[in-house]
Amino acid sequence: MRSRSAVADRAALALAGTALLAGAAGATRWGGDRILRTGLRYLEQAGHGPVALAGLLGTALWCGLLATRLPRPAPRRLRLPAPGCSLDSRAVRRAVRARCSAVPGVVRARCRLTRRGRRLDLSLTLTLDRGTDPAAVLTDVSTTVLPPFTTLLTPGRLSTRIHLTVPRHRRRRPE
């Protein structure tokens, strides 16, 4: 299932592409060379001002769109379903890290909580001990660690991403 933001991005690109194709088709149908030469002549007479302004507006629009796409840190206080109740997001991160570290085979746990619109994203990076079965760790984390937090943060949408790593084996150089 694609996220809403990916669908919105693709729809905007499709609309922009359709508009450009329609403009190009119209220009070629109604004297493309004449329209192109007239446009270039207008730009030469107008100077660099309109071109610089269009570039500046395009850059500002692009930066604004990029800023809305970046994940932001989760709010400091997370609202709970009970009226007037909230929870510190740092406490949630610490609790998730502590519970993940208690899973057999997990050497290190890192947790990041970000926000995109009304959705909270919980990213876990778990470093596993050598010889640990990743499927067992993933099952443990998804069935015992995450459900309490998912139900706790139910009013907003919580999506989780779990990344499992194993430390690399360092070869010793022969002396």
mmCIF file of C-alpha atoms in Angstrom, residues 7 12 16 18 27 50 63 67 87 90 100 110 113 119 124 143 170 174:
data_model
loop_
_atom_site.group_PDB
_atom_site.id
_atom_site.type_symbol
_atom_site.label_atom_id
_atom_site.label_comp_id
_atom_site.label_asym_id
_atom_site.label_seq_id
_atom_site.Cartn_x
_atom_site.Cartn_y
_atom_site.Cartn_z
ATOM 1 C CA VAL A 7 0.268 9.181 -4.291
ATOM 2 C CA ALA A 12 1.255 16.326 -9.034
ATOM 3 C CA ALA A 16 2.543 18.886 -14.470
ATOM 4 C CA THR A 18 0.182 16.574 -18.828
ATOM 5 C CA ALA A 27 2.666 25.188 -29.698
ATOM 6 C CA PRO A 50 11.596 37.913 -15.576
ATOM 7 C CA CYS A 63 12.255 24.405 -1.217
ATOM 8 C CA ALA A 67 10.399 21.245 3.625
ATOM 9 C CA LEU A 87 2.820 11.481 27.506
ATOM 10 C CA ARG A 90 11.205 10.927 25.214
ATOM 11 C CA CYS A 100 13.867 -3.995 22.806
ATOM 12 C CA ARG A 110 18.102 2.650 18.830
ATOM 13 C CA LEU A 113 10.112 8.889 16.744
ATOM 14 C CA ARG A 119 1.123 10.176 11.531
ATOM 15 C CA LEU A 124 13.884 0.910 15.354
ATOM 16 C CA THR A 143 4.352 -9.394 19.212
ATOM 17 C CA ARG A 170 36.786 -7.744 11.696
ATOM 18 C CA PRO A 174 48.606 -11.469 10.454
#
